[in-house]
Amino acid sequence: MLAFYILTKGKHPFGPEFRRQQNLHDGNPVGLSKLSDPVVKDLLSQMLARDLRERPYVEQALKHPYFLPSEDQMKFLEALGNEPEIKSFKGDRSCAVSGELDNRDLSRPRSSLLPNDWKAVIDPDDLKTFCAGGPTRPSRFDGSRYTQCLRFIRNVRQHWGDKPRPPLKAMGTATSLDEYFLQLFPTLPLVVHQIIRKHPDWKTRLSLKEFFPVINRRAGSDAD
């Protein structure tokens, strides 16, 4: 609750005083609905979860996208882009994570936090610059599939310095390649984080486990 109080400059997550005790009893942090930043809202919703087992420890909370600098957020996306199921250009249809990223279940709408076509968000000239000299032409990428977006980001981060390239047209206020992508896709790390959180076997993968610390506490240590 302290984190909410600080981030909202003095407001209480469980509402005004006359309703507070009831909201606390019901596990209903009504104040979350007033938060406009989806990244902050996601973090605080975990920290205010009624079930103690769903609340992150400090070490885990600090790995949430809200606290990660731009370089680490992009490192997280790159790490996922390196996973075999994400590398597959045609898509691994047996993989639940890639299925969620590509929104294969049409009965469940894609997260409203992501544009429907990621490729359309990138300046066309910048897209050509990113793909120049690479094995994949811009036209081959499917803008509706975020597995391809992650693979694209992974390729750019790993090969950007291989040769001289012209300046990017849509840098805006970004001062680095990582900031450029986060300027275009500010909520992508959050959505990916939300998806991976639902799949324990992915959180323990070698390339991803640094972003999802496993905390083993002795019985009763929470009360220390």
PDB file of C-alpha atoms in Angstrom:
ATOM      1  CA  MET A   1       0.000   0.000   0.000  1.00  0.00           C
ATOM      2  CA  LEU A   2       2.935   2.301   0.648  1.00  0.00           C
ATOM      3  CA  ALA A   3       4.015   2.065  -2.997  1.00  0.00           C
ATOM      4  CA  PHE A   4       0.519   3.074  -4.129  1.00  0.00           C
ATOM      5  CA  TYR A   5       0.451   5.939  -1.627  1.00  0.00           C
ATOM      6  CA  ILE A   6       3.778   7.276  -2.909  1.00  0.00           C
ATOM      7  CA  LEU A   7       3.020   6.875  -6.617  1.00  0.00           C
ATOM      8  CA  THR A   8      -0.397   8.521  -6.299  1.00  0.00           C
ATOM      9  CA  LYS A   9       0.850  11.306  -4.016  1.00  0.00           C
ATOM     10  CA  GLY A  10      -1.129  10.392  -0.959  1.00  0.00           C
ATOM     11  CA  LYS A  11      -4.143   8.408  -2.138  1.00  0.00           C
ATOM     12  CA  HIS A  12      -5.266   5.131  -0.594  1.00  0.00           C
ATOM     13  CA  PRO A  13      -5.618   2.036  -2.827  1.00  0.00           C
ATOM     14  CA  PHE A  14      -8.773   0.890  -1.051  1.00  0.00           C
ATOM     15  CA  GLY A  15     -10.694   4.090  -1.538  1.00  0.00           C
ATOM     16  CA  PRO A  16     -12.178   6.744   0.747  1.00  0.00           C
ATOM     17  CA  GLU A  17     -12.247   6.154   4.476  1.00  0.00           C
ATOM     18  CA  PHE A  18     -15.962   5.379   4.743  1.00  0.00           C
ATOM     19  CA  ARG A  19     -15.576   2.410   2.326  1.00  0.00           C
ATOM     20  CA  ARG A  20     -12.010   1.418   3.104  1.00  0.00           C
ATOM     21  CA  GLN A  21     -12.586  -1.336   5.652  1.00  0.00           C
ATOM     22  CA  GLN A  22     -15.137  -3.060   3.435  1.00  0.00           C
ATOM     23  CA  ASN A  23     -12.858  -2.846   0.403  1.00  0.00           C
ATOM     24  CA  LEU A  24      -9.971  -4.223   2.453  1.00  0.00           C
ATOM     25  CA  HIS A  25     -12.147  -7.096   3.622  1.00  0.00           C
ATOM     26  CA  ASP A  26     -13.276  -7.812   0.053  1.00  0.00           C
ATOM     27  CA  GLY A  27      -9.786  -7.498  -1.393  1.00  0.00           C
ATOM     28  CA  ASN A  28     -11.009  -4.751  -3.692  1.00  0.00           C
ATOM     29  CA  PRO A  29      -8.321  -2.105  -4.373  1.00  0.00           C
ATOM     30  CA  VAL A  30     -10.662   0.335  -6.097  1.00  0.00           C
ATOM     31  CA  GLY A  31      -7.892   2.893  -6.468  1.00  0.00           C
ATOM     32  CA  LEU A  32      -6.274   0.843  -9.234  1.00  0.00           C
ATOM     33  CA  SER A  33      -9.023   1.874 -11.636  1.00  0.00           C
ATOM     34  CA  LYS A  34      -7.866   5.477 -11.362  1.00  0.00           C
ATOM     35  CA  LEU A  35      -4.336   4.717 -12.577  1.00  0.00           C
ATOM     36  CA  SER A  36      -3.718   5.619 -16.210  1.00  0.00           C
ATOM     37  CA  ASP A  37      -0.270   4.051 -16.599  1.00  0.00           C
ATOM     38  CA  PRO A  38      -0.796   0.341 -17.405  1.00  0.00           C
ATOM     39  CA  VAL A  39       2.723  -0.578 -16.297  1.00  0.00           C
ATOM     40  CA  VAL A  40       2.251   0.970 -12.853  1.00  0.00           C
ATOM     41  CA  LYS A  41      -1.232  -0.510 -12.615  1.00  0.00           C
ATOM     42  CA  ASP A  42       0.037  -4.011 -13.358  1.00  0.00           C
ATOM     43  CA  LEU A  43       2.815  -3.784 -10.777  1.00  0.00           C
ATOM     44  CA  LEU A  44       0.557  -2.454  -8.025  1.00  0.00           C
ATOM     45  CA  SER A  45      -2.188  -4.968  -8.781  1.00  0.00           C
ATOM     46  CA  GLN A  46       0.322  -7.713  -7.988  1.00  0.00           C
ATOM     47  CA  MET A  47       1.577  -5.983  -4.868  1.00  0.00           C
ATOM     48  CA  LEU A  48      -1.991  -5.509  -3.607  1.00  0.00           C
ATOM     49  CA  ALA A  49      -3.179  -9.032  -4.434  1.00  0.00           C
ATOM     50  CA  ARG A  50      -5.414 -10.467  -1.739  1.00  0.00           C
ATOM     51  CA  ASP A  51      -3.641 -13.830  -1.900  1.00  0.00           C
ATOM     52  CA  LEU A  52      -0.200 -13.444  -0.327  1.00  0.00           C
ATOM     53  CA  ARG A  53       1.155 -16.118  -2.652  1.00  0.00           C
ATOM     54  CA  GLU A  54       0.437 -13.891  -5.633  1.00  0.00           C
ATOM     55  CA  ARG A  55       2.368 -10.926  -4.247  1.00  0.00           C
ATOM     56  CA  PRO A  56       5.943 -10.543  -5.481  1.00  0.00           C
ATOM     57  CA  TYR A  57       8.906 -10.369  -3.147  1.00  0.00           C
ATOM     58  CA  VAL A  58      11.062  -7.260  -3.418  1.00  0.00           C
ATOM     59  CA  GLU A  59      13.574  -9.036  -5.658  1.00  0.00           C
ATOM     60  CA  GLN A  60      10.772 -10.065  -8.009  1.00  0.00           C
ATOM     61  CA  ALA A  61       9.068  -6.673  -8.013  1.00  0.00           C
ATOM     62  CA  LEU A  62      12.340  -5.005  -8.981  1.00  0.00           C
ATOM     63  CA  LYS A  63      12.407  -7.137 -12.142  1.00  0.00           C
ATOM     64  CA  HIS A  64       9.023  -5.809 -13.239  1.00  0.00           C
ATOM     65  CA  PRO A  65       9.213  -3.674 -16.424  1.00  0.00           C
ATOM     66  CA  TYR A  66       8.320  -0.598 -14.361  1.00  0.00           C
ATOM     67  CA  PHE A  67      11.701  -0.717 -12.631  1.00  0.00           C
ATOM     68  CA  LEU A  68      13.829  -1.970 -15.521  1.00  0.00           C
ATOM     69  CA  PRO A  69      15.902   0.568 -17.473  1.00  0.00           C
ATOM     70  CA  SER A  70      15.329   0.631 -21.224  1.00  0.00           C
ATOM     71  CA  GLU A  71      18.380  -1.530 -21.922  1.00  0.00           C
ATOM     72  CA  ASP A  72      17.167  -4.294 -19.598  1.00  0.00           C
ATOM     73  CA  GLN A  73      13.621  -4.150 -20.960  1.00  0.00           C
ATOM     74  CA  MET A  74      14.985  -4.696 -24.450  1.00  0.00           C
ATOM     75  CA  LYS A  75      17.363  -7.374 -23.200  1.00  0.00           C
ATOM     76  CA  PHE A  76      14.303  -9.193 -21.871  1.00  0.00           C
ATOM     77  CA  LEU A  77      12.547  -8.982 -25.252  1.00  0.00           C
ATOM     78  CA  GLU A  78      15.706 -10.090 -27.035  1.00  0.00           C
ATOM     79  CA  ALA A  79      16.071 -13.077 -24.717  1.00  0.00           C
ATOM     80  CA  LEU A  80      12.561 -14.208 -25.559  1.00  0.00           C
ATOM     81  CA  GLY A  81      13.240 -13.651 -29.250  1.00  0.00           C
ATOM     82  CA  ASN A  82      16.077 -16.161 -28.933  1.00  0.00           C
ATOM     83  CA  GLU A  83      13.850 -18.971 -27.682  1.00  0.00           C
ATOM     84  CA  PRO A  84      13.349 -21.786 -30.245  1.00  0.00           C
ATOM     85  CA  GLU A  85       9.555 -21.492 -30.295  1.00  0.00           C
ATOM     86  CA  ILE A  86       9.808 -17.772 -31.056  1.00  0.00           C
ATOM     87  CA  LYS A  87      12.579 -18.173 -33.627  1.00  0.00           C
ATOM     88  CA  SER A  88      10.364 -20.272 -35.870  1.00  0.00           C
ATOM     89  CA  PHE A  89       9.309 -17.932 -38.675  1.00  0.00           C
ATOM     90  CA  LYS A  90       6.247 -20.023 -39.449  1.00  0.00           C
ATOM     91  CA  GLY A  91       5.309 -20.215 -35.787  1.00  0.00           C
ATOM     92  CA  ASP A  92       5.229 -23.110 -33.355  1.00  0.00           C
ATOM     93  CA  ARG A  93       1.535 -23.909 -33.188  1.00  0.00           C
ATOM     94  CA  SER A  94       2.021 -26.254 -30.236  1.00  0.00           C
ATOM     95  CA  CYS A  95       3.454 -23.483 -28.049  1.00  0.00           C
ATOM     96  CA  ALA A  96       1.029 -21.643 -25.756  1.00  0.00           C
ATOM     97  CA  VAL A  97       3.316 -18.623 -25.358  1.00  0.00           C
ATOM     98  CA  SER A  98       3.742 -18.068 -29.091  1.00  0.00           C
ATOM     99  CA  GLY A  99       0.004 -18.632 -29.478  1.00  0.00           C
ATOM    100  CA  GLU A 100      -0.743 -15.804 -27.058  1.00  0.00           C
ATOM    101  CA  LEU A 101       1.814 -13.526 -28.671  1.00  0.00           C
ATOM    102  CA  ASP A 102       0.343 -14.159 -32.119  1.00  0.00           C
ATOM    103  CA  ASN A 103      -3.255 -14.094 -30.880  1.00  0.00           C
ATOM    104  CA  ARG A 104      -4.075 -17.407 -32.551  1.00  0.00           C
ATOM    105  CA  ASP A 105      -7.168 -17.853 -30.379  1.00  0.00           C
ATOM    106  CA  LEU A 106      -9.456 -15.385 -32.134  1.00  0.00           C
ATOM    107  CA  SER A 107     -12.122 -15.825 -29.464  1.00  0.00           C
ATOM    108  CA  ARG A 108      -9.832 -13.891 -27.122  1.00  0.00           C
ATOM    109  CA  PRO A 109      -9.009 -10.373 -28.324  1.00  0.00           C
ATOM    110  CA  ARG A 110      -5.418  -9.206 -28.393  1.00  0.00           C
ATOM    111  CA  SER A 111      -4.296  -7.016 -25.534  1.00  0.00           C
ATOM    112  CA  SER A 112      -5.494  -3.468 -26.078  1.00  0.00           C
ATOM    113  CA  LEU A 113      -2.016  -2.373 -25.020  1.00  0.00           C
ATOM    114  CA  LEU A 114      -0.529  -3.486 -28.348  1.00  0.00           C
ATOM    115  CA  PRO A 115      -1.148  -2.184 -31.870  1.00  0.00           C
ATOM    116  CA  ASN A 116      -2.762  -4.752 -34.146  1.00  0.00           C
ATOM    117  CA  ASP A 117       0.034  -4.336 -36.691  1.00  0.00           C
ATOM    118  CA  TRP A 118       3.458  -3.826 -35.143  1.00  0.00           C
ATOM    119  CA  LYS A 119       5.139  -3.390 -38.516  1.00  0.00           C
ATOM    120  CA  ALA A 120       2.904  -0.444 -39.399  1.00  0.00           C
ATOM    121  CA  VAL A 121       4.185   1.433 -36.344  1.00  0.00           C
ATOM    122  CA  ILE A 122       7.749   1.490 -37.679  1.00  0.00           C
ATOM    123  CA  ASP A 123       8.649   4.162 -40.217  1.00  0.00           C
ATOM    124  CA  PRO A 124       8.866   2.408 -43.641  1.00  0.00           C
ATOM    125  CA  ASP A 125      12.311   3.838 -44.352  1.00  0.00           C
ATOM    126  CA  ASP A 126      13.544   2.773 -40.925  1.00  0.00           C
ATOM    127  CA  LEU A 127      12.169  -0.713 -41.541  1.00  0.00           C
ATOM    128  CA  LYS A 128      14.184  -0.917 -44.757  1.00  0.00           C
ATOM    129  CA  THR A 129      17.271   0.303 -42.901  1.00  0.00           C
ATOM    130  CA  PHE A 130      16.829  -2.363 -40.245  1.00  0.00           C
ATOM    131  CA  CYS A 131      16.432  -5.119 -42.840  1.00  0.00           C
ATOM    132  CA  ALA A 132      19.149  -3.955 -45.253  1.00  0.00           C
ATOM    133  CA  GLY A 133      21.662  -6.721 -45.845  1.00  0.00           C
ATOM    134  CA  GLY A 134      19.690  -9.203 -43.768  1.00  0.00           C
ATOM    135  CA  PRO A 135      18.078 -12.458 -44.877  1.00  0.00           C
ATOM    136  CA  THR A 136      14.501 -11.237 -44.384  1.00  0.00           C
ATOM    137  CA  ARG A 137      12.848  -8.568 -46.512  1.00  0.00           C
ATOM    138  CA  PRO A 138      10.397  -6.190 -44.792  1.00  0.00           C
ATOM    139  CA  SER A 139       7.511  -7.595 -46.835  1.00  0.00           C
ATOM    140  CA  ARG A 140       8.015 -11.052 -45.333  1.00  0.00           C
ATOM    141  CA  PHE A 141       7.237  -9.936 -41.798  1.00  0.00           C
ATOM    142  CA  ASP A 142       3.659 -10.396 -40.638  1.00  0.00           C
ATOM    143  CA  GLY A 143       2.692  -7.337 -38.617  1.00  0.00           C
ATOM    144  CA  SER A 144      -0.036  -9.226 -36.770  1.00  0.00           C
ATOM    145  CA  ARG A 145       2.409 -11.706 -35.235  1.00  0.00           C
ATOM    146  CA  TYR A 146       4.351 -10.546 -32.208  1.00  0.00           C
ATOM    147  CA  THR A 147       6.627 -13.581 -32.297  1.00  0.00           C
ATOM    148  CA  GLN A 148       8.008 -12.046 -35.478  1.00  0.00           C
ATOM    149  CA  CYS A 149       8.216  -8.657 -33.778  1.00  0.00           C
ATOM    150  CA  LEU A 150      10.357 -10.152 -31.008  1.00  0.00           C
ATOM    151  CA  ARG A 151      12.527 -11.950 -33.521  1.00  0.00           C
ATOM    152  CA  PHE A 152      12.880  -8.727 -35.498  1.00  0.00           C
ATOM    153  CA  ILE A 153      13.947  -6.815 -32.368  1.00  0.00           C
ATOM    154  CA  ARG A 154      16.395  -9.573 -31.483  1.00  0.00           C
ATOM    155  CA  ASN A 155      17.984  -9.442 -34.951  1.00  0.00           C
ATOM    156  CA  VAL A 156      18.270  -5.658 -34.943  1.00  0.00           C
ATOM    157  CA  ARG A 157      19.862  -5.538 -31.484  1.00  0.00           C
ATOM    158  CA  GLN A 158      22.386  -8.236 -32.328  1.00  0.00           C
ATOM    159  CA  HIS A 159      23.369  -7.009 -35.799  1.00  0.00           C
ATOM    160  CA  TRP A 160      22.873  -3.239 -35.742  1.00  0.00           C
ATOM    161  CA  GLY A 161      26.573  -2.558 -35.276  1.00  0.00           C
ATOM    162  CA  ASP A 162      27.744  -4.980 -37.954  1.00  0.00           C
ATOM    163  CA  LYS A 163      28.055  -2.221 -40.557  1.00  0.00           C
ATOM    164  CA  PRO A 164      27.476   1.534 -41.027  1.00  0.00           C
ATOM    165  CA  ARG A 165      23.814   2.482 -41.379  1.00  0.00           C
ATOM    166  CA  PRO A 166      21.999   5.737 -42.163  1.00  0.00           C
ATOM    167  CA  PRO A 167      20.333   7.634 -39.299  1.00  0.00           C
ATOM    168  CA  LEU A 168      16.872   6.461 -38.355  1.00  0.00           C
ATOM    169  CA  LYS A 169      14.114   8.861 -39.358  1.00  0.00           C
ATOM    170  CA  ALA A 170      11.809   8.321 -36.390  1.00  0.00           C
ATOM    171  CA  MET A 171      14.289   8.622 -33.528  1.00  0.00           C
ATOM    172  CA  GLY A 172      12.319  11.478 -31.984  1.00  0.00           C
ATOM    173  CA  THR A 173      13.669  12.087 -28.488  1.00  0.00           C
ATOM    174  CA  ALA A 174      15.283   8.640 -28.294  1.00  0.00           C
ATOM    175  CA  THR A 175      19.029   8.620 -27.753  1.00  0.00           C
ATOM    176  CA  SER A 176      19.599   4.910 -28.311  1.00  0.00           C
ATOM    177  CA  LEU A 177      18.226   2.011 -30.310  1.00  0.00           C
ATOM    178  CA  ASP A 178      16.577   0.610 -27.180  1.00  0.00           C
ATOM    179  CA  GLU A 179      14.814   3.894 -26.490  1.00  0.00           C
ATOM    180  CA  TYR A 180      13.734   4.028 -30.136  1.00  0.00           C
ATOM    181  CA  PHE A 181      11.884   0.710 -29.844  1.00  0.00           C
ATOM    182  CA  LEU A 182      10.374   1.539 -26.457  1.00  0.00           C
ATOM    183  CA  GLN A 183       9.175   4.822 -27.903  1.00  0.00           C
ATOM    184  CA  LEU A 184       7.279   2.817 -30.533  1.00  0.00           C
ATOM    185  CA  PHE A 185       6.207  -0.062 -28.280  1.00  0.00           C
ATOM    186  CA  PRO A 186       6.124   1.284 -24.703  1.00  0.00           C
ATOM    187  CA  THR A 187       3.906  -1.503 -23.363  1.00  0.00           C
ATOM    188  CA  LEU A 188       5.434  -4.464 -25.216  1.00  0.00           C
ATOM    189  CA  PRO A 189       7.720  -5.479 -22.302  1.00  0.00           C
ATOM    190  CA  LEU A 190       4.707  -5.396 -19.981  1.00  0.00           C
ATOM    191  CA  VAL A 191       2.490  -7.558 -22.202  1.00  0.00           C
ATOM    192  CA  VAL A 192       5.295 -10.068 -22.746  1.00  0.00           C
ATOM    193  CA  HIS A 193       5.982 -10.103 -18.996  1.00  0.00           C
ATOM    194  CA  GLN A 194       2.298 -10.779 -18.292  1.00  0.00           C
ATOM    195  CA  ILE A 195       2.288 -13.702 -20.727  1.00  0.00           C
ATOM    196  CA  ILE A 196       5.462 -15.304 -19.375  1.00  0.00           C
ATOM    197  CA  ARG A 197       4.231 -14.939 -15.782  1.00  0.00           C
ATOM    198  CA  LYS A 198       1.425 -17.364 -16.596  1.00  0.00           C
ATOM    199  CA  HIS A 199       3.864 -20.076 -17.717  1.00  0.00           C
ATOM    200  CA  PRO A 200       6.118 -21.286 -14.864  1.00  0.00           C
ATOM    201  CA  ASP A 201       8.214 -23.473 -17.164  1.00  0.00           C
ATOM    202  CA  TRP A 202       9.215 -20.411 -19.196  1.00  0.00           C
ATOM    203  CA  LYS A 203      10.159 -18.369 -16.144  1.00  0.00           C
ATOM    204  CA  THR A 204      12.866 -20.887 -15.261  1.00  0.00           C
ATOM    205  CA  ARG A 205      14.452 -21.029 -18.711  1.00  0.00           C
ATOM    206  CA  LEU A 206      18.142 -20.187 -18.747  1.00  0.00           C
ATOM    207  CA  SER A 207      17.749 -17.004 -20.799  1.00  0.00           C
ATOM    208  CA  LEU A 208      14.711 -15.726 -18.885  1.00  0.00           C
ATOM    209  CA  LYS A 209      15.194 -16.719 -15.257  1.00  0.00           C
ATOM    210  CA  GLU A 210      17.123 -13.557 -14.383  1.00  0.00           C
ATOM    211  CA  PHE A 211      13.903 -11.625 -15.032  1.00  0.00           C
ATOM    212  CA  PHE A 212      11.806 -13.936 -12.844  1.00  0.00           C
ATOM    213  CA  PRO A 213      13.760 -14.610  -9.636  1.00  0.00           C
ATOM    214  CA  VAL A 214      12.693 -17.652  -7.655  1.00  0.00           C
ATOM    215  CA  ILE A 215      12.657 -16.779  -3.967  1.00  0.00           C
ATOM    216  CA  ASN A 216      12.928 -19.637  -1.498  1.00  0.00           C
ATOM    217  CA  ARG A 217      11.977 -18.505   1.987  1.00  0.00           C
ATOM    218  CA  ARG A 218      12.203 -20.491   5.178  1.00  0.00           C
ATOM    219  CA  ALA A 219       8.883 -21.185   6.848  1.00  0.00           C
ATOM    220  CA  GLY A 220       7.895 -18.210   8.932  1.00  0.00           C
ATOM    221  CA  SER A 221      10.471 -15.902   7.356  1.00  0.00           C
ATOM    222  CA  ASP A 222       7.743 -13.602   6.031  1.00  0.00           C
ATOM    223  CA  ALA A 223       7.013 -12.595   9.574  1.00  0.00           C
ATOM    224  CA  ASP A 224      10.632 -11.636  10.291  1.00  0.00           C
TER     225      ASP A 224
END
